[in-house]
Amino acid sequence: MSLYRDEAVVLRTWKLGEADRIVSLLTRDHGKVRGVAKGVRRTRSKFGARLEPTSHLAIQLYEGKSDLHTITQVETINRFVGLRSDPERFARAESMLEAVEQMAQDHAPEPEVHMMLWRALATLDADGPYFVSAAFFLKLLAHDGVQPELDRCIECGTGDALVSIDVVGGGVRCGKCRRGRPLGAAALSLLRRIYSGDLAAVLREKSSEAGAEVDLLATALLESHLERRLKSTAVISQSLPG
Ligand SMILES: [Zn+2]
């Protein structure tokens, strides 16, 4: 049992009883942590107002006997006011929080994911390029070891005339082996640029048809991965005693 300090992004909150709130946090050094903020719904407390989804915080928690830690102090690093004032940007931020909430493991520190998340939120907050959430999903998947094959057809191996992407199969397909979602040449080139580290330049681009295609594709890749993960988690929990 101990008191500790950390940095955290608020992923989700739930009501607990009459006055309390449970807060799901992605911390830098302690992974995903569920904390309880006591009494924050009884008054219009500043403490409670700081604990909103997307907020980037310096936080102090008390680790007791249960998995639910108690939040004892909160200071705001960034509330991301810009993205909160724009429904589209806020929806994109929420989808990023949801992806992390589902993928991050409890109490397993992943400082890189924590940094990716608050940086993506800051980028979305600053000028709101529409592409941030798609790029974030692709990087999050890559962090989890999932990266689609983009250079060769996953069926026959040719590098020519790649026209579709097979989300489940995990890569592109040529005209002869075509299956999955159609993929334009411009969208394929955009994807390759994201993975080759050209992300900053990609983020500065204006919206385009190829960008919209990659945007939808990133969500499809994430959903397919989460579905597989959720299924494998279900199998694991079924095999656990009790
Ligand atoms: Zn082929």
Tab-separated table of N, CA and C in Angstrom, residues 50-124:
chain	number	residue	atom	x	y	z
A	50	ARG	N	-11.462	18.477	-13.417
A	50	ARG	CA	-10.191	18.164	-14.088
A	50	ARG	C	-10.174	16.748	-14.645
A	51	LEU	N	-11.057	15.908	-14.106
A	51	LEU	CA	-11.023	14.493	-14.481
A	51	LEU	C	-11.980	14.191	-15.632
A	52	GLU	N	-11.823	14.909	-16.746
A	52	GLU	CA	-12.662	14.690	-17.910
A	52	GLU	C	-11.882	13.913	-18.960
A	53	PRO	N	-12.570	13.066	-19.766
A	53	PRO	CA	-11.864	12.350	-20.827
A	53	PRO	C	-11.070	13.316	-21.713
A	54	THR	N	-9.909	12.882	-22.122
A	54	THR	CA	-8.858	13.588	-22.896
A	54	THR	C	-7.876	14.369	-22.000
A	55	SER	N	-8.269	14.765	-20.781
A	55	SER	CA	-7.373	15.594	-19.970
A	55	SER	C	-6.029	14.901	-19.701
A	56	HIS	N	-4.973	15.676	-19.829
A	56	HIS	CA	-3.619	15.208	-19.532
A	56	HIS	C	-3.244	15.769	-18.169
A	57	LEU	N	-2.936	14.897	-17.227
A	57	LEU	CA	-2.831	15.307	-15.827
A	57	LEU	C	-1.537	14.871	-15.164
A	58	ALA	N	-1.151	15.646	-14.149
A	58	ALA	CA	-0.181	15.162	-13.166
A	58	ALA	C	-1.035	14.727	-11.985
A	59	ILE	N	-0.835	13.512	-11.531
A	59	ILE	CA	-1.823	12.938	-10.629
A	59	ILE	C	-1.135	12.194	-9.480
A	60	GLN	N	-1.807	12.151	-8.349
A	60	GLN	CA	-1.291	11.360	-7.228
A	60	GLN	C	-2.352	10.341	-6.849
A	61	LEU	N	-1.937	9.121	-6.697
A	61	LEU	CA	-2.888	8.063	-6.356
A	61	LEU	C	-2.415	7.284	-5.141
A	62	TYR	N	-3.390	6.707	-4.456
A	62	TYR	CA	-3.085	5.849	-3.322
A	62	TYR	C	-3.449	4.419	-3.714
A	63	GLU	N	-2.461	3.550	-3.627
A	63	GLU	CA	-2.669	2.155	-3.978
A	63	GLU	C	-2.981	1.379	-2.712
A	64	GLY	N	-4.219	0.983	-2.575
A	64	GLY	CA	-4.616	0.216	-1.394
A	64	GLY	C	-4.594	-1.266	-1.696
A	65	LYS	N	-5.524	-1.986	-1.069
A	65	LYS	CA	-5.549	-3.435	-1.271
A	65	LYS	C	-6.254	-3.816	-2.563
A	66	SER	N	-7.194	-2.962	-3.010
A	66	SER	CA	-7.966	-3.340	-4.189
A	66	SER	C	-7.282	-2.834	-5.465
A	67	ASP	N	-7.808	-3.281	-6.607
A	67	ASP	CA	-7.300	-2.862	-7.904
A	67	ASP	C	-7.656	-1.417	-8.212
A	68	LEU	N	-8.634	-0.928	-7.482
A	68	LEU	CA	-9.112	0.437	-7.686
A	68	LEU	C	-8.307	1.376	-6.793
A	69	HIS	N	-7.453	2.202	-7.401
A	69	HIS	CA	-6.635	3.116	-6.617
A	69	HIS	C	-7.424	4.391	-6.315
A	70	THR	N	-7.040	5.093	-5.275
A	70	THR	CA	-7.746	6.316	-4.905
A	70	THR	C	-6.983	7.546	-5.397
A	71	ILE	N	-7.689	8.401	-6.139
A	71	ILE	CA	-7.056	9.618	-6.654
A	71	ILE	C	-7.030	10.658	-5.534
A	72	THR	N	-5.838	11.107	-5.163
A	72	THR	CA	-5.741	12.040	-4.037
A	72	THR	C	-5.376	13.457	-4.455
A	73	GLN	N	-4.737	13.612	-5.615
A	73	GLN	CA	-4.385	14.959	-6.092
A	73	GLN	C	-4.385	14.977	-7.605
A	74	VAL	N	-4.827	16.097	-8.176
A	74	VAL	CA	-4.866	16.229	-9.637
A	74	VAL	C	-4.419	17.630	-10.033
A	75	GLU	N	-3.439	17.698	-10.936
A	75	GLU	CA	-3.098	18.991	-11.543
A	75	GLU	C	-3.192	18.826	-13.049
A	76	THR	N	-3.731	19.865	-13.708
A	76	THR	CA	-3.908	19.774	-15.151
A	76	THR	C	-2.615	20.131	-15.877
A	77	ILE	N	-2.182	19.270	-16.784
A	77	ILE	CA	-1.082	19.622	-17.691
A	77	ILE	C	-1.664	20.261	-18.944
A	78	ASN	N	-2.701	19.635	-19.496
A	78	ASN	CA	-3.384	20.204	-20.662
A	78	ASN	C	-4.820	19.683	-20.722
A	79	ARG	N	-5.766	20.591	-20.849
A	79	ARG	CA	-7.175	20.177	-20.960
A	79	ARG	C	-7.597	20.030	-22.419
A	80	PHE	N	-6.754	20.469	-23.347
A	80	PHE	CA	-7.072	20.404	-24.780
A	80	PHE	C	-8.404	21.089	-25.091
A	81	VAL	N	-8.445	22.360	-24.764
A	81	VAL	CA	-9.667	23.146	-24.906
A	81	VAL	C	-10.098	23.236	-26.373
A	82	GLY	N	-9.111	23.289	-27.287
A	82	GLY	CA	-9.414	23.422	-28.713
A	82	GLY	C	-10.244	22.261	-29.229
A	83	LEU	N	-9.817	21.058	-28.915
A	83	LEU	CA	-10.549	19.917	-29.461
A	83	LEU	C	-11.885	19.694	-28.759
A	84	ARG	N	-11.987	20.203	-27.530
A	84	ARG	CA	-13.264	20.079	-26.819
A	84	ARG	C	-14.344	20.966	-27.417
A	85	SER	N	-13.916	22.034	-28.119
A	85	SER	CA	-14.899	22.981	-28.640
A	85	SER	C	-15.370	22.578	-30.036
A	86	ASP	N	-14.850	21.469	-30.548
A	86	ASP	CA	-15.166	21.081	-31.916
A	86	ASP	C	-15.658	19.627	-31.910
A	87	PRO	N	-16.962	19.402	-32.189
A	87	PRO	CA	-17.523	18.044	-32.088
A	87	PRO	C	-16.773	17.013	-32.932
A	88	GLU	N	-16.329	17.396	-34.130
A	88	GLU	CA	-15.668	16.385	-34.958
A	88	GLU	C	-14.321	15.982	-34.356
A	89	ARG	N	-13.549	16.991	-33.944
A	89	ARG	CA	-12.250	16.674	-33.341
A	89	ARG	C	-12.431	15.910	-32.040
A	90	PHE	N	-13.462	16.281	-31.275
A	90	PHE	CA	-13.689	15.594	-30.004
A	90	PHE	C	-14.072	14.128	-30.249
A	91	ALA	N	-14.884	13.892	-31.290
A	91	ALA	CA	-15.266	12.510	-31.620
A	91	ALA	C	-14.034	11.696	-32.003
A	92	ARG	N	-13.123	12.320	-32.749
A	92	ARG	CA	-11.886	11.614	-33.132
A	92	ARG	C	-11.029	11.327	-31.889
A	93	ALA	N	-10.968	12.307	-30.984
A	93	ALA	CA	-10.215	12.107	-29.739
A	93	ALA	C	-10.830	10.954	-28.948
A	94	GLU	N	-12.161	10.936	-28.871
A	94	GLU	CA	-12.827	9.865	-28.114
A	94	GLU	C	-12.552	8.493	-28.715
A	95	SER	N	-12.482	8.418	-30.057
A	95	SER	CA	-12.208	7.112	-30.675
A	95	SER	C	-10.780	6.665	-30.346
A	96	MET	N	-9.848	7.626	-30.231
A	96	MET	CA	-8.476	7.268	-29.840
A	96	MET	C	-8.452	6.758	-28.393
A	97	LEU	N	-9.197	7.443	-27.505
A	97	LEU	CA	-9.238	7.026	-26.102
A	97	LEU	C	-9.831	5.621	-25.976
A	98	GLU	N	-10.875	5.369	-26.776
A	98	GLU	CA	-11.538	4.067	-26.717
A	98	GLU	C	-10.586	2.955	-27.183
A	99	ALA	N	-9.851	3.237	-28.254
A	99	ALA	CA	-8.900	2.235	-28.767
A	99	ALA	C	-7.862	1.901	-27.693
A	100	VAL	N	-7.360	2.944	-27.014
A	100	VAL	CA	-6.338	2.721	-25.976
A	100	VAL	C	-6.955	1.990	-24.782
A	101	GLU	N	-8.159	2.397	-24.411
A	101	GLU	CA	-8.860	1.752	-23.283
A	101	GLU	C	-8.987	0.244	-23.537
A	102	GLN	N	-9.250	-0.115	-24.788
A	102	GLN	CA	-9.415	-1.542	-25.096
A	102	GLN	C	-8.085	-2.273	-25.242
A	103	MET	N	-7.067	-1.572	-25.714
A	103	MET	CA	-5.809	-2.261	-25.991
A	103	MET	C	-4.826	-2.273	-24.832
A	104	ALA	N	-4.843	-1.228	-24.005
A	104	ALA	CA	-3.852	-1.151	-22.922
A	104	ALA	C	-4.182	-2.168	-21.831
A	105	GLN	N	-3.137	-2.734	-21.240
A	105	GLN	CA	-3.321	-3.709	-20.163
A	105	GLN	C	-3.243	-2.994	-18.814
A	106	ASP	N	-4.002	-3.506	-17.860
A	106	ASP	CA	-3.958	-2.930	-16.515
A	106	ASP	C	-2.557	-3.062	-15.922
A	107	HIS	N	-2.081	-1.977	-15.341
A	107	HIS	CA	-0.825	-1.960	-14.582
A	107	HIS	C	0.389	-2.455	-15.384
A	108	ALA	N	0.328	-2.394	-16.717
A	108	ALA	CA	1.485	-2.760	-17.538
A	108	ALA	C	2.002	-1.474	-18.192
A	109	PRO	N	3.093	-0.926	-17.660
A	109	PRO	CA	3.566	0.375	-18.147
A	109	PRO	C	3.923	0.340	-19.637
A	110	GLU	N	3.388	1.277	-20.401
A	110	GLU	CA	3.758	1.433	-21.800
A	110	GLU	C	3.926	2.927	-22.054
A	111	PRO	N	5.073	3.470	-21.578
A	111	PRO	CA	5.281	4.918	-21.687
A	111	PRO	C	5.197	5.424	-23.123
A	112	GLU	N	5.546	4.564	-24.097
A	112	GLU	CA	5.508	4.984	-25.489
A	112	GLU	C	4.063	5.239	-25.948
A	113	VAL	N	3.156	4.354	-25.540
A	113	VAL	CA	1.750	4.536	-25.914
A	113	VAL	C	1.185	5.778	-25.221
A	114	HIS	N	1.568	5.960	-23.950
A	114	HIS	CA	1.147	7.159	-23.214
A	114	HIS	C	1.591	8.417	-23.958
A	115	MET	N	2.841	8.426	-24.426
A	115	MET	CA	3.365	9.599	-25.140
A	115	MET	C	2.684	9.772	-26.503
A	116	MET	N	2.497	8.658	-27.213
A	116	MET	CA	1.800	8.727	-28.504
A	116	MET	C	0.415	9.344	-28.333
A	117	LEU	N	-0.256	8.943	-27.244
A	117	LEU	CA	-1.628	9.408	-27.027
A	117	LEU	C	-1.674	10.902	-26.723
A	118	TRP	N	-0.867	11.367	-25.761
A	118	TRP	CA	-1.001	12.793	-25.433
A	118	TRP	C	-0.481	13.680	-26.567
A	119	ARG	N	0.511	13.173	-27.309
A	119	ARG	CA	0.990	13.950	-28.457
A	119	ARG	C	-0.064	14.024	-29.558
A	120	ALA	N	-0.751	12.921	-29.816
A	120	ALA	CA	-1.805	12.920	-30.833
A	120	ALA	C	-2.931	13.871	-30.415
A	121	LEU	N	-3.255	13.861	-29.108
A	121	LEU	CA	-4.293	14.775	-28.615
A	121	LEU	C	-3.847	16.226	-28.775
A	122	ALA	N	-2.574	16.485	-28.498
A	122	ALA	CA	-2.047	17.852	-28.622
A	122	ALA	C	-2.072	18.310	-30.081
A	123	THR	N	-1.744	17.402	-31.012
A	123	THR	CA	-1.768	17.748	-32.435
A	123	THR	C	-3.196	18.040	-32.880
A	124	LEU	N	-4.102	17.184	-32.443
A	124	LEU	CA	-5.514	17.371	-32.779
A	124	LEU	C	-6.032	18.674	-32.180
